[in-house]
Amino acid sequence: MRYAISYVSTVNPALSESEIQEALDFSKNWNNDNQVTGVLLYSQGNFFQVLEGEEQLLKDLFKRIKADQRHHNIITIFQKQIPDIQFDGYEADFISLDDRFQQKNINTYTNQVSLLNPAIQSSVRYILNKFTEGIK
Ligand SMILES: Cc1cc2nc3c(=O)[nH]c(=O)nc-3n(C[C@H](O)[C@H](O)[C@H](O)COP(=O)(O)O)c2cc1C
């Protein structure tokens, strides 16, 4: 059975921009190597993440993520079994730092949402809109 987890969290304020980028890059690589799909975004001190993958793999990964000192206040939005369809790719990026933000990035993530499992798409779309609202 495939599984999906989504949460928001607060960055550890001691983290530098390059350390955040490191966490995003690591996540994107590991997830793509392990057939985990979804999206991880950083905006104005907060992370928003959607993970889709094999159930036990995802539960183990989420344990590691929750124990990670680089963020806290982890609020789970959903954590559930989803229909067994696999979508492509993992995206991880900043979406709001001034020197990086571009409207085309927002479009990339909106497109990424359309690659998510239909069972979670509408709630993810809703949260993504909220998440990006403040920077448009
Ligand atoms: C906001 C955030 C999201 C993360 N997302 C992932 C992820 O999707 N996949 C991943 O492998 N590691 C992710 N990590 C890194 C993990 O927390 C952890 O460092 C990594 O799995 C290595 O675990 P280990 O140090 O126990 O071996 C994330 C870290 C942070 C701070």
PDB file of C-alpha atoms and ligand atoms in Angstrom:
ATOM      1  CA  MET A   1       0.000   0.000   0.000  1.00  0.00           C
ATOM      2  CA  ARG A   2       1.252   3.486  -0.784  1.00  0.00           C
ATOM      3  CA  TYR A   3       1.238   6.056   1.957  1.00  0.00           C
ATOM      4  CA  ALA A   4       1.200   9.859   2.155  1.00  0.00           C
ATOM      5  CA  ILE A   5       2.361  12.254   4.852  1.00  0.00           C
ATOM      6  CA  SER A   6       2.145  16.023   4.889  1.00  0.00           C
ATOM      7  CA  TYR A   7       3.208  18.503   7.547  1.00  0.00           C
ATOM      8  CA  VAL A   8       4.329  22.051   8.158  1.00  0.00           C
ATOM      9  CA  SER A   9       7.184  22.985  10.503  1.00  0.00           C
ATOM     10  CA  THR A  10       9.276  25.900  11.722  1.00  0.00           C
ATOM     11  CA  VAL A  11      12.940  26.229  10.817  1.00  0.00           C
ATOM     12  CA  ASN A  12      15.553  26.336  13.557  1.00  0.00           C
ATOM     13  CA  PRO A  13      16.485  30.050  13.476  1.00  0.00           C
ATOM     14  CA  ALA A  14      20.183  29.217  13.802  1.00  0.00           C
ATOM     15  CA  LEU A  15      20.139  27.632  10.346  1.00  0.00           C
ATOM     16  CA  SER A  16      21.856  29.509   7.529  1.00  0.00           C
ATOM     17  CA  GLU A  17      20.493  29.727   4.023  1.00  0.00           C
ATOM     18  CA  SER A  18      23.093  27.263   2.775  1.00  0.00           C
ATOM     19  CA  GLU A  19      22.239  24.792   5.545  1.00  0.00           C
ATOM     20  CA  ILE A  20      18.584  24.974   4.504  1.00  0.00           C
ATOM     21  CA  GLN A  21      19.620  24.407   0.908  1.00  0.00           C
ATOM     22  CA  GLU A  22      21.659  21.388   2.032  1.00  0.00           C
ATOM     23  CA  ALA A  23      18.605  19.829   3.724  1.00  0.00           C
ATOM     24  CA  LEU A  24      16.512  20.442   0.587  1.00  0.00           C
ATOM     25  CA  ASP A  25      19.155  18.942  -1.712  1.00  0.00           C
ATOM     26  CA  PHE A  26      19.665  15.898   0.509  1.00  0.00           C
ATOM     27  CA  SER A  27      15.911  15.283   0.661  1.00  0.00           C
ATOM     28  CA  LYS A  28      15.430  15.598  -3.072  1.00  0.00           C
ATOM     29  CA  ASN A  29      18.269  13.152  -3.817  1.00  0.00           C
ATOM     30  CA  TRP A  30      17.321  10.571  -1.202  1.00  0.00           C
ATOM     31  CA  ASN A  31      13.653  10.675  -2.130  1.00  0.00           C
ATOM     32  CA  ASN A  32      14.306  10.349  -5.839  1.00  0.00           C
ATOM     33  CA  ASP A  33      16.616   7.377  -5.149  1.00  0.00           C
ATOM     34  CA  ASN A  34      13.953   5.704  -2.984  1.00  0.00           C
ATOM     35  CA  GLN A  35      10.809   6.208  -5.094  1.00  0.00           C
ATOM     36  CA  VAL A  36       9.455   8.792  -2.665  1.00  0.00           C
ATOM     37  CA  THR A  37       7.472  11.444  -4.532  1.00  0.00           C
ATOM     38  CA  GLY A  38       6.069  14.793  -3.467  1.00  0.00           C
ATOM     39  CA  VAL A  39       7.344  18.239  -2.637  1.00  0.00           C
ATOM     40  CA  LEU A  40       9.336  20.084   0.046  1.00  0.00           C
ATOM     41  CA  LEU A  41       9.172  23.869   0.143  1.00  0.00           C
ATOM     42  CA  TYR A  42      10.753  26.459   2.385  1.00  0.00           C
ATOM     43  CA  SER A  43       9.169  29.885   2.771  1.00  0.00           C
ATOM     44  CA  GLN A  44       9.735  32.603   5.362  1.00  0.00           C
ATOM     45  CA  GLY A  45      10.834  30.387   8.209  1.00  0.00           C
ATOM     46  CA  ASN A  46       8.518  27.463   7.486  1.00  0.00           C
ATOM     47  CA  PHE A  47       8.751  24.142   5.723  1.00  0.00           C
ATOM     48  CA  PHE A  48       5.858  22.483   3.938  1.00  0.00           C
ATOM     49  CA  GLN A  49       6.361  18.893   2.890  1.00  0.00           C
ATOM     50  CA  VAL A  50       4.381  16.209   1.101  1.00  0.00           C
ATOM     51  CA  LEU A  51       5.764  12.674   0.975  1.00  0.00           C
ATOM     52  CA  GLU A  52       4.332   9.731  -0.937  1.00  0.00           C
ATOM     53  CA  GLY A  53       5.900   6.284  -0.848  1.00  0.00           C
ATOM     54  CA  GLU A  54       5.892   2.745   0.492  1.00  0.00           C
ATOM     55  CA  GLU A  55       4.210   2.782   3.918  1.00  0.00           C
ATOM     56  CA  GLN A  56       6.991   1.431   6.172  1.00  0.00           C
ATOM     57  CA  LEU A  57       9.705   3.359   4.321  1.00  0.00           C
ATOM     58  CA  LEU A  58       7.732   6.573   4.814  1.00  0.00           C
ATOM     59  CA  LYS A  59       6.994   5.930   8.503  1.00  0.00           C
ATOM     60  CA  ASP A  60      10.709   5.326   9.138  1.00  0.00           C
ATOM     61  CA  LEU A  61      11.629   8.451   7.168  1.00  0.00           C
ATOM     62  CA  PHE A  62       9.106  10.588   9.051  1.00  0.00           C
ATOM     63  CA  LYS A  63      10.625   9.396  12.371  1.00  0.00           C
ATOM     64  CA  ARG A  64      14.017  10.678  11.192  1.00  0.00           C
ATOM     65  CA  ILE A  65      12.523  13.951   9.963  1.00  0.00           C
ATOM     66  CA  LYS A  66      10.678  14.534  13.274  1.00  0.00           C
ATOM     67  CA  ALA A  67      13.910  13.958  15.215  1.00  0.00           C
ATOM     68  CA  ASP A  68      15.836  16.435  13.038  1.00  0.00           C
ATOM     69  CA  GLN A  69      17.057  19.419  15.075  1.00  0.00           C
ATOM     70  CA  ARG A  70      16.956  21.680  12.024  1.00  0.00           C
ATOM     71  CA  HIS A  71      13.236  22.275  12.535  1.00  0.00           C
ATOM     72  CA  HIS A  72      10.522  22.036  15.217  1.00  0.00           C
ATOM     73  CA  ASN A  73       6.757  22.653  15.751  1.00  0.00           C
ATOM     74  CA  ILE A  74       6.012  19.853  13.328  1.00  0.00           C
ATOM     75  CA  ILE A  75       2.274  19.855  12.641  1.00  0.00           C
ATOM     76  CA  THR A  76       1.032  16.834  10.730  1.00  0.00           C
ATOM     77  CA  ILE A  77      -1.638  17.779   8.192  1.00  0.00           C
ATOM     78  CA  PHE A  78      -2.393  14.238   7.078  1.00  0.00           C
ATOM     79  CA  GLN A  79      -0.856  10.793   7.348  1.00  0.00           C
ATOM     80  CA  LYS A  80      -2.766   8.075   5.534  1.00  0.00           C
ATOM     81  CA  GLN A  81      -2.874   5.209   3.066  1.00  0.00           C
ATOM     82  CA  ILE A  82      -3.545   6.217  -0.519  1.00  0.00           C
ATOM     83  CA  PRO A  83      -4.428   4.323  -3.716  1.00  0.00           C
ATOM     84  CA  ASP A  84      -1.485   2.482  -5.172  1.00  0.00           C
ATOM     85  CA  ILE A  85      -0.524   4.790  -8.026  1.00  0.00           C
ATOM     86  CA  GLN A  86       3.018   6.103  -8.311  1.00  0.00           C
ATOM     87  CA  PHE A  87       3.710   9.564  -9.624  1.00  0.00           C
ATOM     88  CA  ASP A  88       6.983  11.042 -10.829  1.00  0.00           C
ATOM     89  CA  GLY A  89       9.633  13.018  -9.078  1.00  0.00           C
ATOM     90  CA  TYR A  90      10.470  14.964  -5.987  1.00  0.00           C
ATOM     91  CA  GLU A  91      10.878  18.735  -5.924  1.00  0.00           C
ATOM     92  CA  ALA A  92      12.562  20.617  -3.098  1.00  0.00           C
ATOM     93  CA  ASP A  93      13.276  24.327  -3.102  1.00  0.00           C
ATOM     94  CA  PHE A  94      13.122  27.733  -1.550  1.00  0.00           C
ATOM     95  CA  ILE A  95      10.136  29.662  -2.761  1.00  0.00           C
ATOM     96  CA  SER A  96      10.460  33.013  -1.105  1.00  0.00           C
ATOM     97  CA  LEU A  97      13.964  34.274  -0.501  1.00  0.00           C
ATOM     98  CA  ASP A  98      14.138  37.524  -2.435  1.00  0.00           C
ATOM     99  CA  ASP A  99      17.059  36.629  -4.648  1.00  0.00           C
ATOM    100  CA  ARG A 100      15.560  33.295  -5.608  1.00  0.00           C
ATOM    101  CA  PHE A 101      11.861  33.880  -5.808  1.00  0.00           C
ATOM    102  CA  GLN A 102      10.342  33.965  -9.248  1.00  0.00           C
ATOM    103  CA  GLN A 103       6.770  33.481 -10.294  1.00  0.00           C
ATOM    104  CA  LYS A 104       7.834  30.589 -12.495  1.00  0.00           C
ATOM    105  CA  ASN A 105       8.847  28.672  -9.371  1.00  0.00           C
ATOM    106  CA  ILE A 106       5.337  28.939  -8.006  1.00  0.00           C
ATOM    107  CA  ASN A 107       4.077  27.576 -11.324  1.00  0.00           C
ATOM    108  CA  THR A 108       6.532  24.667 -11.047  1.00  0.00           C
ATOM    109  CA  TYR A 109       5.078  23.721  -7.654  1.00  0.00           C
ATOM    110  CA  THR A 110       1.522  24.140  -8.817  1.00  0.00           C
ATOM    111  CA  ASN A 111       2.401  21.705 -11.618  1.00  0.00           C
ATOM    112  CA  GLN A 112       4.085  19.393  -9.127  1.00  0.00           C
ATOM    113  CA  VAL A 113       0.828  19.250  -7.148  1.00  0.00           C
ATOM    114  CA  SER A 114      -0.936  17.976 -10.239  1.00  0.00           C
ATOM    115  CA  LEU A 115       1.485  15.011 -10.189  1.00  0.00           C
ATOM    116  CA  LEU A 116       0.439  14.055  -6.663  1.00  0.00           C
ATOM    117  CA  ASN A 117      -1.933  11.238  -5.916  1.00  0.00           C
ATOM    118  CA  PRO A 118      -5.535  12.385  -6.563  1.00  0.00           C
ATOM    119  CA  ALA A 119      -6.476  11.251  -3.041  1.00  0.00           C
ATOM    120  CA  ILE A 120      -4.439  14.080  -1.514  1.00  0.00           C
ATOM    121  CA  GLN A 121      -4.332  16.657  -4.294  1.00  0.00           C
ATOM    122  CA  SER A 122      -7.122  18.961  -3.217  1.00  0.00           C
ATOM    123  CA  SER A 123      -5.889  19.386   0.354  1.00  0.00           C
ATOM    124  CA  VAL A 124      -2.310  19.908  -0.833  1.00  0.00           C
ATOM    125  CA  ARG A 125      -3.441  22.481  -3.393  1.00  0.00           C
ATOM    126  CA  TYR A 126      -5.317  24.347  -0.660  1.00  0.00           C
ATOM    127  CA  ILE A 127      -2.328  24.421   1.686  1.00  0.00           C
ATOM    128  CA  LEU A 128       0.109  25.331  -1.088  1.00  0.00           C
ATOM    129  CA  ASN A 129      -2.057  28.330  -1.946  1.00  0.00           C
ATOM    130  CA  LYS A 130      -2.032  29.419   1.698  1.00  0.00           C
ATOM    131  CA  PHE A 131       1.696  28.810   1.910  1.00  0.00           C
ATOM    132  CA  THR A 132       2.482  30.977  -1.105  1.00  0.00           C
ATOM    133  CA  GLU A 133      -0.190  33.647  -0.514  1.00  0.00           C
ATOM    134  CA  GLY A 134       2.052  35.913   1.532  1.00  0.00           C
ATOM    135  CA  ILE A 135       4.750  36.182  -1.118  1.00  0.00           C
ATOM    136  CA  LYS A 136       2.755  36.926  -4.239  1.00  0.00           C
TER     137      LYS A 136
HETATM  138  C1  LIG B   1      12.415  20.051   6.802  1.00  0.00           C
HETATM  139  C2  LIG B   1      13.180  18.796   6.561  1.00  0.00           C
HETATM  140  C3  LIG B   1      12.702  17.881   5.637  1.00  0.00           C
HETATM  141  C4  LIG B   1      13.404  16.722   5.361  1.00  0.00           C
HETATM  142  N1  LIG B   1      12.913  15.859   4.432  1.00  0.00           N
HETATM  143  C5  LIG B   1      13.614  14.756   4.128  1.00  0.00           C
HETATM  144  C6  LIG B   1      13.165  13.885   3.109  1.00  0.00           C
HETATM  145  O1  LIG B   1      12.139  14.103   2.481  1.00  0.00           O
HETATM  146  N2  LIG B   1      13.929  12.801   2.825  1.00  0.00           N
HETATM  147  C7  LIG B   1      15.098  12.528   3.483  1.00  0.00           C
HETATM  148  O2  LIG B   1      15.728  11.520   3.192  1.00  0.00           O
HETATM  149  N3  LIG B   1      15.535  13.340   4.457  1.00  0.00           N
HETATM  150  C8  LIG B   1      14.840  14.443   4.782  1.00  0.00           C
HETATM  151  N4  LIG B   1      15.310  15.277   5.750  1.00  0.00           N
HETATM  152  C9  LIG B   1      16.542  14.908   6.455  1.00  0.00           C
HETATM  153  C10 LIG B   1      16.232  13.948   7.588  1.00  0.00           C
HETATM  154  O3  LIG B   1      15.692  14.663   8.677  1.00  0.00           O
HETATM  155  C11 LIG B   1      17.520  13.212   8.045  1.00  0.00           C
HETATM  156  O4  LIG B   1      18.542  14.128   8.288  1.00  0.00           O
HETATM  157  C12 LIG B   1      17.963  12.235   6.973  1.00  0.00           C
HETATM  158  O5  LIG B   1      16.917  11.341   6.687  1.00  0.00           O
HETATM  159  C13 LIG B   1      19.200  11.448   7.411  1.00  0.00           C
HETATM  160  O6  LIG B   1      18.907  10.776   8.588  1.00  0.00           O
HETATM  161  P1  LIG B   1      20.065  10.210   9.533  1.00  0.00           P
HETATM  162  O7  LIG B   1      20.968  11.399   9.823  1.00  0.00           O
HETATM  163  O8  LIG B   1      19.357   9.715  10.756  1.00  0.00           O
HETATM  164  O9  LIG B   1      20.760   9.175   8.743  1.00  0.00           O
HETATM  165  C14 LIG B   1      14.624  16.458   6.051  1.00  0.00           C
HETATM  166  C15 LIG B   1      15.082  17.382   6.986  1.00  0.00           C
HETATM  167  C16 LIG B   1      14.394  18.540   7.241  1.00  0.00           C
HETATM  168  C17 LIG B   1      14.915  19.523   8.235  1.00  0.00           C
END
